[in-house]
Coordinates of C-alpha atoms and ligand atoms in Angstrom, one line a residue:
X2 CA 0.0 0.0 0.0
X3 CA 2.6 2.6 1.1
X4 CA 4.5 1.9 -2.1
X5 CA 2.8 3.2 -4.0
X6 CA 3.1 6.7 -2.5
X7 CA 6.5 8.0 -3.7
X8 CA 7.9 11.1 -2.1
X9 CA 7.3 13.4 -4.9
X10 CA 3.8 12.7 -3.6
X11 CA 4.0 14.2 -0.8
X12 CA 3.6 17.6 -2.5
X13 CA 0.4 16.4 -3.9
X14 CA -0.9 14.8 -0.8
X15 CA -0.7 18.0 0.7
X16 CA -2.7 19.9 -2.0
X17 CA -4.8 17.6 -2.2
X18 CA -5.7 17.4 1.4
X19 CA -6.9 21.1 1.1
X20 CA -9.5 20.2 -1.3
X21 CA -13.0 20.2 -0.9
X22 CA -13.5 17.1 -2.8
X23 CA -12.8 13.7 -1.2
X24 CA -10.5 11.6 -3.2
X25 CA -9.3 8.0 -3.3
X26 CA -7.0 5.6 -5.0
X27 CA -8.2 2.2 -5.6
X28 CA -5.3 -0.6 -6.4
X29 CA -5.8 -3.2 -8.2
X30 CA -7.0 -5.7 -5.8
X31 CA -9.5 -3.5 -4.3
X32 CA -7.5 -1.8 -1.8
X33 CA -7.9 1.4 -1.0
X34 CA -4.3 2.8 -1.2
X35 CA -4.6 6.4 -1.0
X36 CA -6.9 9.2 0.6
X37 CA -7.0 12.6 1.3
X38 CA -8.7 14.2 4.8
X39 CA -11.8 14.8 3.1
X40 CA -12.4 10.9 1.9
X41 CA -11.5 10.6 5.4
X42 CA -14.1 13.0 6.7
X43 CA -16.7 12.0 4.6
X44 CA -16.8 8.2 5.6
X45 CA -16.5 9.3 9.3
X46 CA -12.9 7.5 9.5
X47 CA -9.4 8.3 9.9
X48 CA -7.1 7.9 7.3
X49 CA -5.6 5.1 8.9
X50 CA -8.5 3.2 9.6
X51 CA -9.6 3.7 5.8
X52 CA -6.2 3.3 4.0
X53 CA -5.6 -0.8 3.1
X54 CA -9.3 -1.4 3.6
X55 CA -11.4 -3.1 0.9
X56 CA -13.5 -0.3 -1.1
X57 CA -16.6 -2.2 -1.5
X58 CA -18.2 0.2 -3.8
X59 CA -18.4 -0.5 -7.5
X60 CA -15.7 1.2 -9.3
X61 CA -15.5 0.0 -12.8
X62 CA -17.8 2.9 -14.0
X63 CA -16.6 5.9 -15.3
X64 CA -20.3 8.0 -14.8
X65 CA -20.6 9.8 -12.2
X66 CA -22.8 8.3 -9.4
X67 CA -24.6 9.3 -5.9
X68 CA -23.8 7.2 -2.8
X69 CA -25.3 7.6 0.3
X70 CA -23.0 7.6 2.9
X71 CA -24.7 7.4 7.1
X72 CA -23.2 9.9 8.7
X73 CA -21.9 9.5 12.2
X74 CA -24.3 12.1 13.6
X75 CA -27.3 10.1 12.1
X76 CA -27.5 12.5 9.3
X77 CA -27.3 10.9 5.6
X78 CA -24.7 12.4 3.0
X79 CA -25.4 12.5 -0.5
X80 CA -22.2 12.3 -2.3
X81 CA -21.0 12.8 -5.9
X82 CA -18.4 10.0 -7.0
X83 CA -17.0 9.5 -10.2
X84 CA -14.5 7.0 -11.2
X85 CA -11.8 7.2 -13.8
X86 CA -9.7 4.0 -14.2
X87 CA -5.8 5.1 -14.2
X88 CA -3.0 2.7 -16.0
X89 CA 0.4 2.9 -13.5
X90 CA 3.2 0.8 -14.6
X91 CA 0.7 -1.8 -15.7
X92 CA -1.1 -2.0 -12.8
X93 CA -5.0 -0.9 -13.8
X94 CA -6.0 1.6 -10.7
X95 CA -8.7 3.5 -10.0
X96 CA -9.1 7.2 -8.8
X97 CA -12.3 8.0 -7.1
X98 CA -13.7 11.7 -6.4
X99 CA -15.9 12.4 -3.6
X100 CA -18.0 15.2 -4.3
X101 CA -20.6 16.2 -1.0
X102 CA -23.8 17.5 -2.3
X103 CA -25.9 16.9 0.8
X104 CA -26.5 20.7 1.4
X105 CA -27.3 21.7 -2.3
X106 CA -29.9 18.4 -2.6
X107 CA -31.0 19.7 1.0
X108 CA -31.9 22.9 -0.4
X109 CA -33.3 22.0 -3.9
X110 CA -35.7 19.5 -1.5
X111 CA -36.6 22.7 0.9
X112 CA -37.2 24.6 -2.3
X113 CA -38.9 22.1 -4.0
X114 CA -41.4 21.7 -1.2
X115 CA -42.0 25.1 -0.9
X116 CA -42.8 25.9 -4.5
X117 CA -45.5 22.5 -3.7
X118 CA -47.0 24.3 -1.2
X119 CA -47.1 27.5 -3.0
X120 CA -48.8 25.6 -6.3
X121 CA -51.4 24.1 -3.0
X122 CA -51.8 27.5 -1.6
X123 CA -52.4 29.2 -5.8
X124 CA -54.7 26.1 -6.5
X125 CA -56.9 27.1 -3.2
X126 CA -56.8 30.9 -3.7
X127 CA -57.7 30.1 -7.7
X128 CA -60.8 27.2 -6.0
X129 CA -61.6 29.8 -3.8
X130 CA -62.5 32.8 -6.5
X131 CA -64.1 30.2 -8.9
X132 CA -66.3 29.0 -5.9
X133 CA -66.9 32.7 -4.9
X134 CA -67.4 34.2 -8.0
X135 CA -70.0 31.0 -9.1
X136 CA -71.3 31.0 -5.4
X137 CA -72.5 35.0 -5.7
X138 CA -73.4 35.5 -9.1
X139 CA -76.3 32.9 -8.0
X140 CA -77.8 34.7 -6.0
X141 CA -77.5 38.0 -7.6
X142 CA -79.4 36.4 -10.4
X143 CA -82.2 35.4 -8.4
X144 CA -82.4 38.7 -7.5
X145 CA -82.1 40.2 -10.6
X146 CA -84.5 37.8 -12.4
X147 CA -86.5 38.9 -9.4
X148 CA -86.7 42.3 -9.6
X149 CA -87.8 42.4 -13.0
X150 CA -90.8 39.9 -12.2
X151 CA -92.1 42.6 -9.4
X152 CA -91.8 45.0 -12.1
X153 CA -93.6 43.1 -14.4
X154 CA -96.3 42.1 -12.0
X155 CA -96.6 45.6 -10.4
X156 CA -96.1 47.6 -13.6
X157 CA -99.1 49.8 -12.9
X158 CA -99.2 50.2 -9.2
X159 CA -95.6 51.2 -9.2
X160 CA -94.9 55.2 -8.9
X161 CA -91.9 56.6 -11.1
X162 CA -89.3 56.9 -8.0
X163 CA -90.6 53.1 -7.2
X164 CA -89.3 52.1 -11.3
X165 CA -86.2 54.3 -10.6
X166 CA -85.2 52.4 -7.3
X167 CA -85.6 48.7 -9.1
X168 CA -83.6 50.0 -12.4
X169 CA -80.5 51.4 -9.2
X170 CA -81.0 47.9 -7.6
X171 CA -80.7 45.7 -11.3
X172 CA -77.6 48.1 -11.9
X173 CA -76.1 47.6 -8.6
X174 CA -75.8 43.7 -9.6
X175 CA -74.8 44.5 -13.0
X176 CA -71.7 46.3 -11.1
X177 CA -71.6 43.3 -8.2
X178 CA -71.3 41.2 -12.1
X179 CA -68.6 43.4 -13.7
X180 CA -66.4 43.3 -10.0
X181 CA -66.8 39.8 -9.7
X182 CA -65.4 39.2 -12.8
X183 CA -62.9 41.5 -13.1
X184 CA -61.6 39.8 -9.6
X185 CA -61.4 36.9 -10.8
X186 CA -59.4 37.8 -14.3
X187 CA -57.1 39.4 -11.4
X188 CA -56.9 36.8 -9.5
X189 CA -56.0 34.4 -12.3
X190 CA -53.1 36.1 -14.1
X191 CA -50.4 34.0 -12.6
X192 CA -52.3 30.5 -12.2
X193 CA -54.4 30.8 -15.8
X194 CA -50.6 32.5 -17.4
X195 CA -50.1 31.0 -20.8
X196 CA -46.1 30.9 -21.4
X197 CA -43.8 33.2 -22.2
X198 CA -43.3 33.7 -26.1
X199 CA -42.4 35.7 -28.7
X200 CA -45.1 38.2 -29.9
X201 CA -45.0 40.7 -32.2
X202 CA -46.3 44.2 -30.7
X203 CA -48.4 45.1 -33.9
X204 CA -50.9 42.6 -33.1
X205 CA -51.1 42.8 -29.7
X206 CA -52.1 46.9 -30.3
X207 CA -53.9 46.0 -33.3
X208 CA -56.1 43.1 -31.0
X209 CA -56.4 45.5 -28.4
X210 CA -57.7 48.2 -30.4
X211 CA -60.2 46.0 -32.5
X212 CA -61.8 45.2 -28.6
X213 CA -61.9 48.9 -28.3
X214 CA -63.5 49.8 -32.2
X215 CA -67.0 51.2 -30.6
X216 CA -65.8 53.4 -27.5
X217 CA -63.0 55.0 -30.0
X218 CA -65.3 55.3 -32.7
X219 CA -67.6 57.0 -30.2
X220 CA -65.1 59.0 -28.4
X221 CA -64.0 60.4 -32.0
X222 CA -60.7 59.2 -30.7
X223 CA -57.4 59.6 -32.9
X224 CA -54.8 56.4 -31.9
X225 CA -51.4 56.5 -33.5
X226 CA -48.4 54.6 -32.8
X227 CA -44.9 53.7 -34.0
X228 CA -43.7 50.3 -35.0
X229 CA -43.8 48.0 -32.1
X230 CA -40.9 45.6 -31.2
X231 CA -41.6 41.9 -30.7
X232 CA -42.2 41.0 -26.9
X233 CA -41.6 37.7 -25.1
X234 CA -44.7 37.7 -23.1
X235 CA -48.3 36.0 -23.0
X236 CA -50.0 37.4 -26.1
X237 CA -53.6 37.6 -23.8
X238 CA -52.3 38.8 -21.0
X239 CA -50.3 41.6 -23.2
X240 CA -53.1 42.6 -25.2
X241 CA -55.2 43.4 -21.7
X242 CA -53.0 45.3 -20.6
X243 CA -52.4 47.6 -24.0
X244 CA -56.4 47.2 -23.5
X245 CA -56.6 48.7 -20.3
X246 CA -54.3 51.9 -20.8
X247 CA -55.8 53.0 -24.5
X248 CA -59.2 52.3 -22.5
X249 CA -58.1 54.8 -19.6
X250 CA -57.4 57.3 -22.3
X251 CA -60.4 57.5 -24.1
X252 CA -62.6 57.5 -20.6
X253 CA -61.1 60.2 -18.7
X254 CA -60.7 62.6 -22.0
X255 CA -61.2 66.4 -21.6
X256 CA -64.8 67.3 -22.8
X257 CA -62.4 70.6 -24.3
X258 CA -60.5 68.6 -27.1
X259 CA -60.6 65.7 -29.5
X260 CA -59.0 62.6 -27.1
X261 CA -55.9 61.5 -28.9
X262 CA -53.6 58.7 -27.8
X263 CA -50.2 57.8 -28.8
X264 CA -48.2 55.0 -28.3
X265 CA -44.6 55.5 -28.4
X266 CA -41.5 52.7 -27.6
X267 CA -38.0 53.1 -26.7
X268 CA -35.4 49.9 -27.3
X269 CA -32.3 51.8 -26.2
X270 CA -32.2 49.2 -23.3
X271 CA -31.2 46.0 -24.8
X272 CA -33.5 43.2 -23.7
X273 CA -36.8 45.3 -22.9
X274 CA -38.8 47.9 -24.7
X275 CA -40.2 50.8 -22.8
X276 CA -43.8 51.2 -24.5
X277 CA -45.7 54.5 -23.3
X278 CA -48.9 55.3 -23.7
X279 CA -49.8 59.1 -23.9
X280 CA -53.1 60.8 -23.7
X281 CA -54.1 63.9 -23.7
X282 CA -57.0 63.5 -21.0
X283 CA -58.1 65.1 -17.4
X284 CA -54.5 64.3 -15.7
X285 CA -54.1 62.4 -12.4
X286 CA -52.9 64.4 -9.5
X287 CA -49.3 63.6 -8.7
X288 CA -50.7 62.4 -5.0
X289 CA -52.8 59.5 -6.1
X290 CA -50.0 58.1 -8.6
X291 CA -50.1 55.0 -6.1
X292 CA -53.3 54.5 -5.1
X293 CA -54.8 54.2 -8.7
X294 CA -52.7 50.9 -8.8
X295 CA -54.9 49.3 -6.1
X296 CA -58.1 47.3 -6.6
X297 CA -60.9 49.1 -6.6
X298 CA -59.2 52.5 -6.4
X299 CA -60.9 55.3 -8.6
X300 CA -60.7 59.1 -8.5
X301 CA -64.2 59.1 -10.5
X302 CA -67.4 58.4 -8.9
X303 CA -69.2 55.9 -11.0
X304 CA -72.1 57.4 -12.4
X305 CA -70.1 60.4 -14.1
X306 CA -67.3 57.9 -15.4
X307 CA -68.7 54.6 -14.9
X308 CA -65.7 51.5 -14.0
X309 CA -64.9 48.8 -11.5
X310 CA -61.6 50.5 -10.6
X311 CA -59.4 47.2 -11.7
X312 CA -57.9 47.6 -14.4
X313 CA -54.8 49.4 -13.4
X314 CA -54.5 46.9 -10.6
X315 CA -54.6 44.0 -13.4
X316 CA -52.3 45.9 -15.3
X317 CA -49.5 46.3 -12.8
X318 CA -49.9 42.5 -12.0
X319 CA -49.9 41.3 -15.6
X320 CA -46.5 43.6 -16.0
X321 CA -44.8 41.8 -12.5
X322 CA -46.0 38.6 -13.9
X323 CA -43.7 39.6 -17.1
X324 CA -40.7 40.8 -15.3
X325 CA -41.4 44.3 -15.7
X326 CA -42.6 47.5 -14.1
X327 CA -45.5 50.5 -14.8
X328 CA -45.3 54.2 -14.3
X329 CA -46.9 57.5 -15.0
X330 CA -46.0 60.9 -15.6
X331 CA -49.0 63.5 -15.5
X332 CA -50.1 66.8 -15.2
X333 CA -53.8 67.9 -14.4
X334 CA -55.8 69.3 -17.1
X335 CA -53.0 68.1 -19.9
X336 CA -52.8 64.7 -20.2
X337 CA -51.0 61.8 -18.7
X338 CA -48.4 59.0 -20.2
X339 CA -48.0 55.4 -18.7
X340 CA -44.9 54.0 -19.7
X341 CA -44.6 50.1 -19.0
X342 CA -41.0 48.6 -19.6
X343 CA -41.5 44.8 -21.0
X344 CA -39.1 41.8 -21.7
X345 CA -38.3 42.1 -25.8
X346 CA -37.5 39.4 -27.7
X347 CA -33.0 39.2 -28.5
X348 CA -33.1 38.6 -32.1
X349 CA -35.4 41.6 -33.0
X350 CA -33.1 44.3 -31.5
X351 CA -32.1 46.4 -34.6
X352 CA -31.0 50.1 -34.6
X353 CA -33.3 50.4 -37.7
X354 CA -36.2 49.5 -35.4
X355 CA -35.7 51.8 -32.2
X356 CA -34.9 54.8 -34.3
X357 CA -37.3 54.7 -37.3
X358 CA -40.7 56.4 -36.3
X359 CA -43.5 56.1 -38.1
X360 CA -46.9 57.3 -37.0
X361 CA -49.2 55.2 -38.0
X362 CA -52.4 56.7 -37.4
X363 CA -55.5 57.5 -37.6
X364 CA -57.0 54.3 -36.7
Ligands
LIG405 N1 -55.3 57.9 -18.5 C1 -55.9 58.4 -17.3 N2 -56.2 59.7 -17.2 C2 -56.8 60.1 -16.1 N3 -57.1 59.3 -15.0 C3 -56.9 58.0 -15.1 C4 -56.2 57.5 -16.3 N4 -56.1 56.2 -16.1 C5 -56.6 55.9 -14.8 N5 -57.1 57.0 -14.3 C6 -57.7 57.1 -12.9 O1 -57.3 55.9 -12.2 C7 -58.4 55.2 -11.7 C8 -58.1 53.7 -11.8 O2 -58.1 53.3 -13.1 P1 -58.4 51.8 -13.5 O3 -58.2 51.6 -14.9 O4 -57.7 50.9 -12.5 O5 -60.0 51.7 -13.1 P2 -61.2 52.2 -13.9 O6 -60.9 52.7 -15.2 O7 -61.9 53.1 -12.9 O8 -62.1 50.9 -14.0 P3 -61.9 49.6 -14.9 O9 -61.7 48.5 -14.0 O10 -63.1 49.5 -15.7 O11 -60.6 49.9 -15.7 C9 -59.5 55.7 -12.6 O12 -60.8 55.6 -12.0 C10 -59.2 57.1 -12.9 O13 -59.6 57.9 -11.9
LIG406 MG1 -59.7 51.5 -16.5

């Protein structure tokens, strides 16, 4: 055993019992003849005890493998080996790494089982709102389909203020409807998420602005925009949100001017696209820049602007679900612009396409 060690060795004995890795020499009769402190430590043995004793452990493979080794502290080690057969003076040996993975497999597991219970806790949340929002809108049904049966019935015994309070009451549900919904579209962005692909900006706008045809038509509203890069993103999910802002624009317009909005983008950044979204509406006071973000947050009451007050809330989450982030900039009685930086797809980053601007307008 000991002859096989020559003293030149000894300078590599030394390095090698500074390294993190356990290592062993196998003879050829299954001996082991070498090991540094770390093969030591990780069998729980002292290098005498281990040197000269038979390595049971097969040792013809040259993959690498995971042993388990008990520990003495009752703890179970998950080691790394690998083998690669040597050829000394004839003699076929064979070198054997140790490689302790026990904390990084600890920590995958830990992780592992919390993202588990994080999928449990999204499945409940995402039960929960289906059984809420099917749960409720029963009810407010019956009510509704109620209301217009005493209307019916009662037609001609009912006073004027009577018909006014059951047409409140019907549109009180259609709202309870609208916020249901809407909470449950917010409530699903991350569990109902489609993956994250390539998709060109032209027809998310262009999808987005299709759903929009009647209130711009109405509005007399003038959209332009310049070319769009391609995004990596959830096409859906993307088009909502592009939804959502040109939306805002045309409902909180100035009754003074023709409500125009323009989308602009800005690629300097390589990797993302800055896409803003500029209107030239009521303005937002700089002190509620936050709170418009929340659920159910509006600065209108609804019967001179009507809304649920979520769609900025499901726009800031569809943008977190994407990696990115949404601002504003706005001054009362001008306009406002909200800029929202997305992911952009690699390949399509081209000078030509950041700097050449083309309005593309009216729609
Ligand atoms: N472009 C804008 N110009 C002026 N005010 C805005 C603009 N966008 C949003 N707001 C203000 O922020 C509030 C929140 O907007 P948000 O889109 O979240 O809800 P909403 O438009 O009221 O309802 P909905 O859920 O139907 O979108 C609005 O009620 C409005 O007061
Ligand atoms: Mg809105």
């Amino acid at each position: 055993v000991t002859g096989i060690m020559s003293d030149r060795d000894i300078v590599s004995t030394l390095a090698l019992d500074r390294l993190a890795e356990g290592v062993l020499l196998i003879d050829d009769s299954g001996m082991i003849a070498y090991a540094n402190s770390e093969a030591a430590h990780l069998f729980g043995k002292s290098l005498e005890d281990l040197l000269g004793t038979a390595f049971s452990l097969p040792v013809r493979t040259e993959d690498e493998v995971e042993i388990y080794i008990p520990s003495a502290q009752g703890r179970v080690l998950t080691v790394q080996m690998q083998v690669v057969p040597l050829d000394a003076d004839g003699k076929s040996l064979s070198l054997i790494s140790l490689h302790d993975v026990t904390t990084v497999i600890e920590a995958k597991r830990a992780l592992e089982a919390e993202r588990r219970a994080l999928e449990d806790s999204n499945r409940n949340l995402e039960e929960f709102a289906s059984a809420i929002s099917h749960d409720l809108q029963q009810p407010l049904n019956t009510i509704a389909g109620l209301l217009q049966i005493l209307e019916m019935n009662a037609k001609d015994r009912l006073t004027e203020d009577d018909k006014a309070s059951i047409d409140s009451a019907v549109k009180g549900i259609l709202r309870m409807n609208d916020m249901i919904h809407g909470l449950l579209n917010y409530a699903w962005i991350h569990a109902h998420g489609q993956p994250m692909e390539p998709v060109q900006g032209r027809k998310i706008l262009d999808k987005a602005v299709a759903n929009l045809r009647g209130a711009i038509d109405a509005a007399g509203a003038i959209v332009t925009f310049e070319p769009l890069p391609t995004f990596l993103g959830d096409e859906s999910q993307l088009v909502s949100l592009f939804q959502n802002l040109i939306d805002n624009g045309l409902k909180y317009r100035s009754p003074d001017r023709v409500p125009s909005i323009h989308v602009t983008v800005d690629t300097r950044d390589p990797g993302q696209a800055i896409v803003s979204f500029k209107d030239n509406g009521i303005g937002i006071p700089r002190e509620s820049f936050k709170r418009i973000f929340s659920t159910f947050k509006r600065l209108q009451d609804n019967a001179s602007c009507p809304g649920v007050g979520l769609g900025l809330a499901i726009c800031k989450r569809i943008v977190e679900r994407h990696g990115g982030s949404i601002w504003l900039e706005s001054q009362l009685g001008a306009g406002t612009t909200f800029h929202v930086a997305l992911p952009q797809e690699m390949q399509m980053l081209s000078k030509g396409m950041s700097t050449a601007k083309r309005a593309a307008g009216p729609t």
